[in-house]
Amino acid sequence: MSAVLELTQELVSRRSLTPDDAGCQALMMVRLQKLGFAVEPMRFGQVDNFWARLGKTGPLLVFAGHTDVVPTGPVEQWRSDPFQPTLHNGLLHGRGTADMKGGLAAMTVAVERYLAAKPAMKGSIGFLITSDEEGPSVDGTVKVMEVLQERAEKIDWCVLGEPSCLERFGDTLRNGRRGSLTGILKVEGIQGHVAYPERADNPIHRVAPALAELIGARWDNGNAFFPPTSFQISNFNSGTGAGNVIPGDATVRFNFRYSSAVTKDELKARVHGVLDKLKLKYSIDWRPMGDPFLTEPGELSQAMQDAVEKATGLRPKLDTGGGTSDGRFIAPTGAQVIEFGPRNASIHKIDECVAVKELEQLVDIYFDVLKKLLG
Ligand SMILES: [Zn+2]
């Protein structure tokens, strides 16, 4: 059995539902300590994180990721126990195999292989691992980054092992992510009898034209790296359940996934503009979930593209799709951040799985990136 398969299995068999790390980080820390890394556990609130570093000089290449996984859903629908990693036809099944314990195992084994070759390393290697990426993400990567910044410990390159590939392993790497902004709009009306609308004020009728305008709006045209900003309504709640009552209020929850061609303040101002123009009585609870970030093509993306092409024959395209990731906490410090990992078709689903061959190629890819950047 290959080293990466073995370590992935050990990680997957630990039931690390957010924020419980369930001993995954200890496994990694022991292996890194053996390689000479200075390992620092950093627990904040309920969340275990660790930072590990080998070398004192720059440039600093960091591997980052998370040990926590999302819940399994109905266990009886899985073809095998989600926390008993099981091989079926070259695929390793289990919760977290693709997102992202396979990536964690690959980065660990790649560093072991790199150091075993006794390189004249020019720079340092770091690991930044959290157990709260799938949850609220307040006591995870963001807090570790605060500590590093206080110490002026600057990351030059960061490889996140998140599953980035779509149809074929090697097709996609992420060099950024869109921003996410949620708003909870509450529109006030006056409750009354449907037969006497003149004595009531229907908040659904009030908000409907505003929603039509927001749904039809073009927020920006995107740019070379981002698709145009999208606006989606996720929840609409109003009404008493009775057929003869005009409700007193309506609540609309919506979300922007936005490009770097617009700011969240501009989006907020435009929403307020529409609601004010239509003279709604309303309030909005704004919940910013993360600003967009982008790593322009550079040494890291180049090294990663070359390594992926060598291993898979595919030259990965740069992409900023998908949800947010912990890259949003690392990129603003000036680090180049690239996400590359296995195919993501099964992540968060029943029967999550990863191809063993992809894990083995991922080790080769990370190993190559280490050689290219650190010598
Ligand atoms: Zn993930």
CSV table of C-alpha atoms and ligand atoms in Angstrom, one decimal:
chain,number,residue,atom,x,y,z
A,1,MET,CA,0.0,0.0,0.0
A,2,SER,CA,1.3,3.5,-0.9
A,3,ALA,CA,2.3,5.9,1.9
A,4,VAL,CA,-0.3,8.4,0.8
A,5,LEU,CA,-3.1,5.8,0.8
A,6,GLU,CA,-2.2,4.6,4.2
A,7,LEU,CA,-2.1,8.1,5.8
A,8,THR,CA,-5.4,9.1,4.1
A,9,GLN,CA,-7.0,6.0,5.6
A,10,GLU,CA,-5.7,6.8,9.0
A,11,LEU,CA,-7.1,10.3,8.8
A,12,VAL,CA,-10.5,9.2,7.4
A,13,SER,CA,-11.0,6.7,10.2
A,14,ARG,CA,-10.9,9.6,12.7
A,15,ARG,CA,-14.4,11.0,12.9
A,16,SER,CA,-13.5,14.7,12.8
A,17,LEU,CA,-16.8,16.5,12.4
A,18,THR,CA,-16.3,20.3,12.7
A,19,PRO,CA,-14.8,21.5,15.0
A,20,ASP,CA,-13.7,18.1,16.5
A,21,ASP,CA,-10.2,17.2,15.1
A,22,ALA,CA,-10.5,13.7,16.6
A,23,GLY,CA,-6.7,13.2,16.6
A,24,CYS,CA,-6.0,13.9,12.9
A,25,GLN,CA,-3.6,16.8,13.6
A,26,ALA,CA,-1.7,14.7,16.2
A,27,LEU,CA,-1.0,12.2,13.4
A,28,MET,CA,0.4,14.9,11.1
A,29,MET,CA,2.3,16.7,13.9
A,30,VAL,CA,4.2,13.5,14.9
A,31,ARG,CA,5.3,13.0,11.3
A,32,LEU,CA,6.4,16.6,10.9
A,33,GLN,CA,8.3,16.6,14.2
A,34,LYS,CA,10.2,13.5,13.0
A,35,LEU,CA,11.3,15.6,10.0
A,36,GLY,CA,12.6,18.4,12.2
A,37,PHE,CA,9.7,20.8,12.0
A,38,ALA,CA,9.0,23.1,15.0
A,39,VAL,CA,5.4,22.3,15.7
A,40,GLU,CA,3.0,24.6,17.6
A,41,PRO,CA,-0.5,23.5,18.4
A,42,MET,CA,-2.8,26.6,18.5
A,43,ARG,CA,-6.1,26.0,20.1
A,44,PHE,CA,-8.7,28.9,19.9
A,45,GLY,CA,-12.1,28.3,21.5
A,46,GLN,CA,-13.2,24.8,20.6
A,47,VAL,CA,-11.0,24.6,17.6
A,48,ASP,CA,-7.6,22.8,17.2
A,49,ASN,CA,-5.2,24.3,14.8
A,50,PHE,CA,-1.5,23.9,14.3
A,51,TRP,CA,1.4,25.7,12.7
A,52,ALA,CA,4.6,24.0,11.8
A,53,ARG,CA,7.8,25.3,10.3
A,54,LEU,CA,11.1,23.9,9.0
A,55,GLY,CA,13.8,26.4,8.2
A,56,LYS,CA,14.4,30.0,9.3
A,57,THR,CA,14.9,31.9,6.1
A,58,GLY,CA,12.6,33.0,3.3
A,59,PRO,CA,11.0,32.3,1.0
A,60,LEU,CA,8.3,30.4,3.0
A,61,LEU,CA,6.2,27.9,1.2
A,62,VAL,CA,3.2,26.8,3.2
A,63,PHE,CA,0.8,23.9,2.8
A,64,ALA,CA,-2.6,24.6,4.2
A,65,GLY,CA,-5.8,22.7,4.8
A,66,HIS,CA,-8.4,21.4,7.2
A,67,THR,CA,-8.9,18.2,9.1
A,68,ASP,CA,-12.6,18.7,9.8
A,69,VAL,CA,-15.3,17.2,7.7
A,70,VAL,CA,-19.0,17.8,7.1
A,71,PRO,CA,-21.7,15.4,8.5
A,72,THR,CA,-22.4,12.2,6.6
A,73,GLY,CA,-26.1,12.5,6.1
A,74,PRO,CA,-28.0,9.2,6.4
A,75,VAL,CA,-25.3,6.6,7.1
A,76,GLU,CA,-27.5,3.7,5.7
A,77,GLN,CA,-27.4,5.3,2.3
A,78,TRP,CA,-23.6,4.9,2.1
A,79,ARG,CA,-22.2,1.8,0.4
A,80,SER,CA,-19.7,1.4,3.3
A,81,ASP,CA,-19.2,3.1,6.7
A,82,PRO,CA,-18.2,6.7,6.0
A,83,PHE,CA,-15.5,6.5,8.8
A,84,GLN,CA,-14.2,3.1,7.7
A,85,PRO,CA,-12.2,4.0,4.6
A,86,THR,CA,-12.9,1.3,2.0
A,87,LEU,CA,-11.5,0.6,-1.4
A,88,HIS,CA,-13.9,-0.1,-4.3
A,89,ASN,CA,-12.4,-0.4,-7.8
A,90,GLY,CA,-9.5,2.0,-7.2
A,91,LEU,CA,-11.6,4.5,-5.4
A,92,LEU,CA,-11.2,5.1,-1.6
A,93,HIS,CA,-14.7,5.8,-0.1
A,94,GLY,CA,-15.2,7.6,3.1
A,95,ARG,CA,-16.1,11.1,4.5
A,96,GLY,CA,-13.2,13.5,3.9
A,97,THR,CA,-11.4,11.3,1.4
A,98,ALA,CA,-11.6,14.1,-1.2
A,99,ASP,CA,-12.4,17.1,1.0
A,100,MET,CA,-9.7,17.1,2.1
A,101,LYS,CA,-7.8,14.4,4.0
A,102,GLY,CA,-6.4,13.0,0.8
A,103,GLY,CA,-4.8,16.4,0.2
A,104,LEU,CA,-3.4,16.5,3.7
A,105,ALA,CA,-1.9,13.1,3.3
A,106,ALA,CA,-0.4,14.0,0.0
A,107,MET,CA,1.3,17.2,1.3
A,108,THR,CA,2.7,15.3,4.3
A,109,VAL,CA,4.1,12.5,2.2
A,110,ALA,CA,5.4,14.9,-0.5
A,111,VAL,CA,7.4,16.8,2.1
A,112,GLU,CA,8.7,13.5,3.6
A,113,ARG,CA,9.9,12.5,0.2
A,114,TYR,CA,11.4,15.9,-0.6
A,115,LEU,CA,13.4,16.0,2.6
A,116,ALA,CA,14.5,12.3,2.3
A,117,ALA,CA,16.3,13.4,-0.9
A,118,LYS,CA,18.4,15.8,1.3
A,119,PRO,CA,17.9,18.9,-0.8
A,120,ALA,CA,19.9,22.1,-0.5
A,121,MET,CA,16.7,23.8,0.5
A,122,LYS,CA,16.6,27.6,-0.2
A,123,GLY,CA,13.9,28.8,2.2
A,124,SER,CA,11.4,27.3,4.6
A,125,ILE,CA,8.4,25.0,4.6
A,126,GLY,CA,5.3,25.5,6.7
A,127,PHE,CA,2.0,23.8,7.5
A,128,LEU,CA,-1.1,25.7,8.6
A,129,ILE,CA,-3.8,23.2,9.5
A,130,THR,CA,-7.2,23.9,11.1
A,131,SER,CA,-10.2,21.9,12.2
A,132,ASP,CA,-12.8,24.7,11.5
A,133,GLU,CA,-13.0,25.3,7.8
A,134,GLU,CA,-16.4,23.7,7.2
A,135,GLY,CA,-18.0,25.5,10.2
A,136,PRO,CA,-18.1,29.1,11.2
A,137,SER,CA,-14.3,29.6,10.5
A,138,VAL,CA,-13.8,32.1,13.3
A,139,ASP,CA,-11.3,30.3,15.4
A,140,GLY,CA,-9.3,28.6,12.6
A,141,THR,CA,-7.0,29.9,9.9
A,142,VAL,CA,-8.0,33.5,10.5
A,143,LYS,CA,-6.7,33.3,14.1
A,144,VAL,CA,-3.4,31.5,13.2
A,145,MET,CA,-2.8,34.2,10.5
A,146,GLU,CA,-3.2,36.9,13.2
A,147,VAL,CA,-0.5,35.2,15.3
A,148,LEU,CA,1.8,34.9,12.3
A,149,GLN,CA,1.3,38.5,11.4
A,150,GLU,CA,2.1,39.7,14.9
A,151,ARG,CA,5.4,37.9,14.6
A,152,ALA,CA,5.9,39.2,11.1
A,153,GLU,CA,6.2,35.7,9.8
A,154,LYS,CA,5.4,36.2,6.1
A,155,ILE,CA,4.1,33.6,3.8
A,156,ASP,CA,5.3,33.9,0.2
A,157,TRP,CA,3.5,30.9,-1.4
A,158,CYS,CA,0.6,28.9,-0.1
A,159,VAL,CA,-0.7,25.7,-1.5
A,160,LEU,CA,-4.1,24.7,-0.3
A,161,GLY,CA,-4.9,21.1,-0.9
A,162,GLU,CA,-8.7,21.6,-1.5
A,163,PRO,CA,-10.3,19.4,-4.2
A,164,SER,CA,-10.2,21.8,-7.2
A,165,CYS,CA,-10.6,19.5,-10.2
A,166,LEU,CA,-13.9,19.2,-12.1
A,167,GLU,CA,-14.1,16.5,-14.8
A,168,ARG,CA,-10.6,15.2,-14.9
A,169,PHE,CA,-7.8,15.2,-12.4
A,170,GLY,CA,-5.5,18.0,-13.5
A,171,ASP,CA,-8.1,20.2,-15.3
A,172,THR,CA,-8.4,23.1,-12.8
A,173,LEU,CA,-6.6,25.0,-10.1
A,174,ARG,CA,-8.0,27.9,-8.2
A,175,ASN,CA,-6.2,31.2,-8.1
A,176,GLY,CA,-8.9,33.0,-6.2
A,177,ARG,CA,-12.5,32.9,-5.0
A,178,ARG,CA,-15.5,35.1,-5.3
A,179,GLY,CA,-16.6,37.2,-2.3
A,180,SER,CA,-19.8,36.3,-0.5
A,181,LEU,CA,-22.3,38.8,1.0
A,182,THR,CA,-25.6,37.8,2.6
A,183,GLY,CA,-28.4,40.2,3.4
A,184,ILE,CA,-31.5,39.6,5.5
A,185,LEU,CA,-34.2,42.1,4.4
A,186,LYS,CA,-37.2,42.7,6.6
A,187,VAL,CA,-40.0,44.8,5.0
A,188,GLU,CA,-42.7,46.3,7.3
A,189,GLY,CA,-46.3,46.5,6.3
A,190,ILE,CA,-49.6,46.7,8.3
A,191,GLN,CA,-51.5,43.5,8.9
A,192,GLY,CA,-55.2,43.5,8.0
A,193,HIS,CA,-58.2,41.8,6.4
A,194,VAL,CA,-57.8,40.9,2.7
A,195,ALA,CA,-61.3,42.4,2.1
A,196,TYR,CA,-60.2,45.8,3.5
A,197,PRO,CA,-56.8,46.4,1.8
A,198,GLU,CA,-57.2,50.2,2.2
A,199,ARG,CA,-56.8,49.6,6.0
A,200,ALA,CA,-53.7,47.5,5.6
A,201,ASP,CA,-50.3,47.8,3.9
A,202,ASN,CA,-49.2,44.6,2.1
A,203,PRO,CA,-45.4,44.0,2.5
A,204,ILE,CA,-45.4,41.3,-0.2
A,205,HIS,CA,-46.9,43.7,-2.7
A,206,ARG,CA,-44.4,46.4,-1.6
A,207,VAL,CA,-41.3,44.2,-1.9
A,208,ALA,CA,-42.3,42.3,-5.1
A,209,PRO,CA,-41.2,45.1,-7.6
A,210,ALA,CA,-38.0,45.7,-5.6
A,211,LEU,CA,-37.1,42.0,-5.9
A,212,ALA,CA,-37.9,42.0,-9.6
A,213,GLU,CA,-35.5,44.9,-10.0
A,214,LEU,CA,-32.8,43.2,-7.9
A,215,ILE,CA,-33.2,39.9,-9.8
A,216,GLY,CA,-32.9,41.6,-13.2
A,217,ALA,CA,-30.0,43.9,-12.3
A,218,ARG,CA,-26.5,43.5,-13.9
A,219,TRP,CA,-24.1,44.2,-11.0
A,220,ASP,CA,-20.9,44.2,-13.1
A,221,ASN,CA,-19.3,42.5,-16.1
A,222,GLY,CA,-16.8,40.5,-14.1
A,223,ASN,CA,-13.2,40.7,-15.3
A,224,ALA,CA,-10.4,38.5,-16.7
A,225,PHE,CA,-10.5,36.3,-13.7
A,226,PHE,CA,-14.0,36.5,-12.3
A,227,PRO,CA,-17.5,35.8,-13.9
A,228,PRO,CA,-20.1,38.6,-13.4
A,229,THR,CA,-21.5,39.0,-9.8
A,230,SER,CA,-24.6,36.9,-9.1
A,231,PHE,CA,-27.5,37.7,-6.9
A,232,GLN,CA,-29.7,34.9,-5.5
A,233,ILE,CA,-32.7,34.9,-3.1
A,234,SER,CA,-32.5,31.9,-0.9
A,235,ASN,CA,-35.5,32.4,1.4
A,236,PHE,CA,-38.8,34.3,1.3
A,237,ASN,CA,-41.0,34.2,4.3
A,238,SER,CA,-44.3,36.0,4.9
A,239,GLY,CA,-48.0,35.3,5.7
A,240,THR,CA,-49.8,34.0,8.7
A,241,GLY,CA,-51.0,30.8,7.0
A,242,ALA,CA,-54.6,32.1,6.8
A,243,GLY,CA,-56.1,33.0,3.4
A,244,ASN,CA,-57.9,36.1,4.6
A,245,VAL,CA,-55.1,38.0,6.3
A,246,ILE,CA,-52.7,40.5,4.8
A,247,PRO,CA,-49.4,39.9,6.6
A,248,GLY,CA,-47.6,42.5,8.7
A,249,ASP,CA,-44.1,41.9,7.4
A,250,ALA,CA,-42.0,39.9,4.9
A,251,THR,CA,-38.5,38.6,5.2
A,252,VAL,CA,-36.1,37.9,2.3
A,253,ARG,CA,-32.7,36.3,2.6
A,254,PHE,CA,-30.4,36.8,-0.3
A,255,ASN,CA,-26.7,36.3,-1.2
A,256,PHE,CA,-24.2,37.9,-3.6
A,257,ARG,CA,-21.3,35.9,-5.0
A,258,TYR,CA,-19.2,38.8,-6.2
A,259,SER,CA,-16.2,39.5,-8.3
A,260,SER,CA,-13.3,41.8,-7.7
A,261,ALA,CA,-14.9,44.2,-10.2
A,262,VAL,CA,-17.2,45.5,-7.4
A,263,THR,CA,-17.0,46.0,-3.6
A,264,LYS,CA,-19.4,44.9,-1.0
A,265,ASP,CA,-20.1,48.6,-0.1
A,266,GLU,CA,-21.1,49.3,-3.7
A,267,LEU,CA,-23.4,46.3,-3.7
A,268,LYS,CA,-25.0,47.4,-0.4
A,269,ALA,CA,-25.5,50.9,-1.7
A,270,ARG,CA,-27.2,49.7,-4.9
A,271,VAL,CA,-29.6,47.5,-2.9
A,272,HIS,CA,-30.5,50.4,-0.6
A,273,GLY,CA,-30.9,52.6,-3.7
A,274,VAL,CA,-33.6,50.3,-5.1
A,275,LEU,CA,-35.5,49.9,-1.8
A,276,ASP,CA,-35.3,53.6,-1.0
A,277,LYS,CA,-36.5,54.6,-4.5
A,278,LEU,CA,-39.6,52.4,-4.0
A,279,LYS,CA,-40.1,53.9,-0.5
A,280,LEU,CA,-40.1,50.6,1.4
A,281,LYS,CA,-40.1,50.6,5.2
A,282,TYR,CA,-37.3,48.1,5.8
A,283,SER,CA,-34.2,47.1,7.6
A,284,ILE,CA,-31.3,44.9,6.4
A,285,ASP,CA,-29.0,42.7,8.5
A,286,TRP,CA,-25.8,42.5,6.3
A,287,ARG,CA,-23.6,39.5,6.8
A,288,PRO,CA,-20.3,39.7,4.9
A,289,MET,CA,-18.9,36.2,4.5
A,290,GLY,CA,-15.6,36.9,2.8
A,291,ASP,CA,-14.1,39.3,0.3
A,292,PRO,CA,-13.0,38.1,-3.1
A,293,PHE,CA,-9.3,37.3,-3.5
A,294,LEU,CA,-7.1,36.7,-6.4
A,295,THR,CA,-3.5,35.5,-7.1
A,296,GLU,CA,-2.4,36.8,-10.4
A,297,PRO,CA,-0.3,34.4,-12.5
A,298,GLY,CA,3.2,34.2,-11.0
A,299,GLU,CA,5.9,31.7,-9.8
A,300,LEU,CA,3.5,29.6,-7.7
A,301,SER,CA,0.8,29.2,-10.3
A,302,GLN,CA,3.4,28.5,-13.0
A,303,ALA,CA,5.2,25.9,-10.8
A,304,MET,CA,1.9,24.2,-10.1
A,305,GLN,CA,0.7,24.3,-13.7
A,306,ASP,CA,4.0,22.8,-14.8
A,307,ALA,CA,3.9,20.1,-12.1
A,308,VAL,CA,0.3,19.1,-12.9
A,309,GLU,CA,1.0,18.9,-16.6
A,310,LYS,CA,4.0,16.7,-16.0
A,311,ALA,CA,2.0,14.3,-13.8
A,312,THR,CA,-1.3,14.3,-15.7
A,313,GLY,CA,-0.7,15.5,-19.2
A,314,LEU,CA,-3.3,18.3,-18.6
A,315,ARG,CA,-2.4,21.9,-18.2
A,316,PRO,CA,-4.9,23.1,-15.5
A,317,LYS,CA,-6.9,26.3,-16.2
A,318,LEU,CA,-6.9,29.1,-13.6
A,319,ASP,CA,-10.4,29.4,-12.1
A,320,THR,CA,-12.1,31.4,-9.3
A,321,GLY,CA,-15.3,29.4,-9.1
A,322,GLY,CA,-16.8,27.5,-6.2
A,323,GLY,CA,-17.6,28.6,-2.6
A,324,THR,CA,-15.3,30.5,-0.3
A,325,SER,CA,-12.2,28.9,1.2
A,326,ASP,CA,-9.6,29.7,3.9
A,327,GLY,CA,-7.5,31.2,1.1
A,328,ARG,CA,-9.5,34.4,1.9
A,329,PHE,CA,-7.6,34.7,5.2
A,330,ILE,CA,-4.1,34.1,3.7
A,331,ALA,CA,-4.2,36.0,0.4
A,332,PRO,CA,-4.8,39.5,1.9
A,333,THR,CA,-1.3,39.3,3.6
A,334,GLY,CA,0.3,39.4,0.1
A,335,ALA,CA,0.9,35.6,-0.2
A,336,GLN,CA,0.4,33.9,-3.5
A,337,VAL,CA,-2.3,31.3,-2.9
A,338,ILE,CA,-3.1,28.4,-5.2
A,339,GLU,CA,-5.6,25.6,-4.5
A,340,PHE,CA,-5.0,22.3,-6.1
A,341,GLY,CA,-6.4,18.9,-5.2
A,342,PRO,CA,-8.4,15.9,-6.4
A,343,ARG,CA,-11.7,16.0,-8.3
A,344,ASN,CA,-14.5,17.5,-6.3
A,345,ALA,CA,-17.6,15.8,-7.8
A,346,SER,CA,-18.4,13.7,-4.6
A,347,ILE,CA,-17.5,16.2,-1.9
A,348,HIS,CA,-20.1,16.8,0.9
A,349,LYS,CA,-22.2,13.9,-0.7
A,350,ILE,CA,-23.2,10.4,0.2
A,351,ASP,CA,-20.3,8.0,-0.9
A,352,GLU,CA,-17.6,10.7,-1.0
A,353,CYS,CA,-14.6,9.1,-2.6
A,354,VAL,CA,-11.2,9.8,-4.2
A,355,ALA,CA,-9.2,7.9,-6.8
A,356,VAL,CA,-6.1,6.3,-5.3
A,357,LYS,CA,-4.2,7.2,-8.5
A,358,GLU,CA,-5.1,10.8,-8.0
A,359,LEU,CA,-3.6,10.8,-4.5
A,360,GLU,CA,-0.4,9.3,-5.7
A,361,GLN,CA,-0.1,11.8,-8.6
A,362,LEU,CA,-0.9,14.6,-6.1
A,363,VAL,CA,2.2,13.6,-4.1
A,364,ASP,CA,4.3,13.8,-7.3
A,365,ILE,CA,2.8,17.2,-8.0
A,366,TYR,CA,3.4,18.7,-4.6
A,367,PHE,CA,6.9,17.1,-4.6
A,368,ASP,CA,7.7,18.8,-7.9
A,369,VAL,CA,6.4,22.2,-6.6
A,370,LEU,CA,8.7,21.9,-3.6
A,371,LYS,CA,11.7,21.2,-5.9
A,372,LYS,CA,10.8,24.0,-8.3
A,373,LEU,CA,10.4,26.7,-5.6
A,374,LEU,CA,12.9,25.7,-2.9
A,375,GLY,CA,15.5,23.8,-5.0
B,1,ZN,ZN,-12.5,21.6,2.0
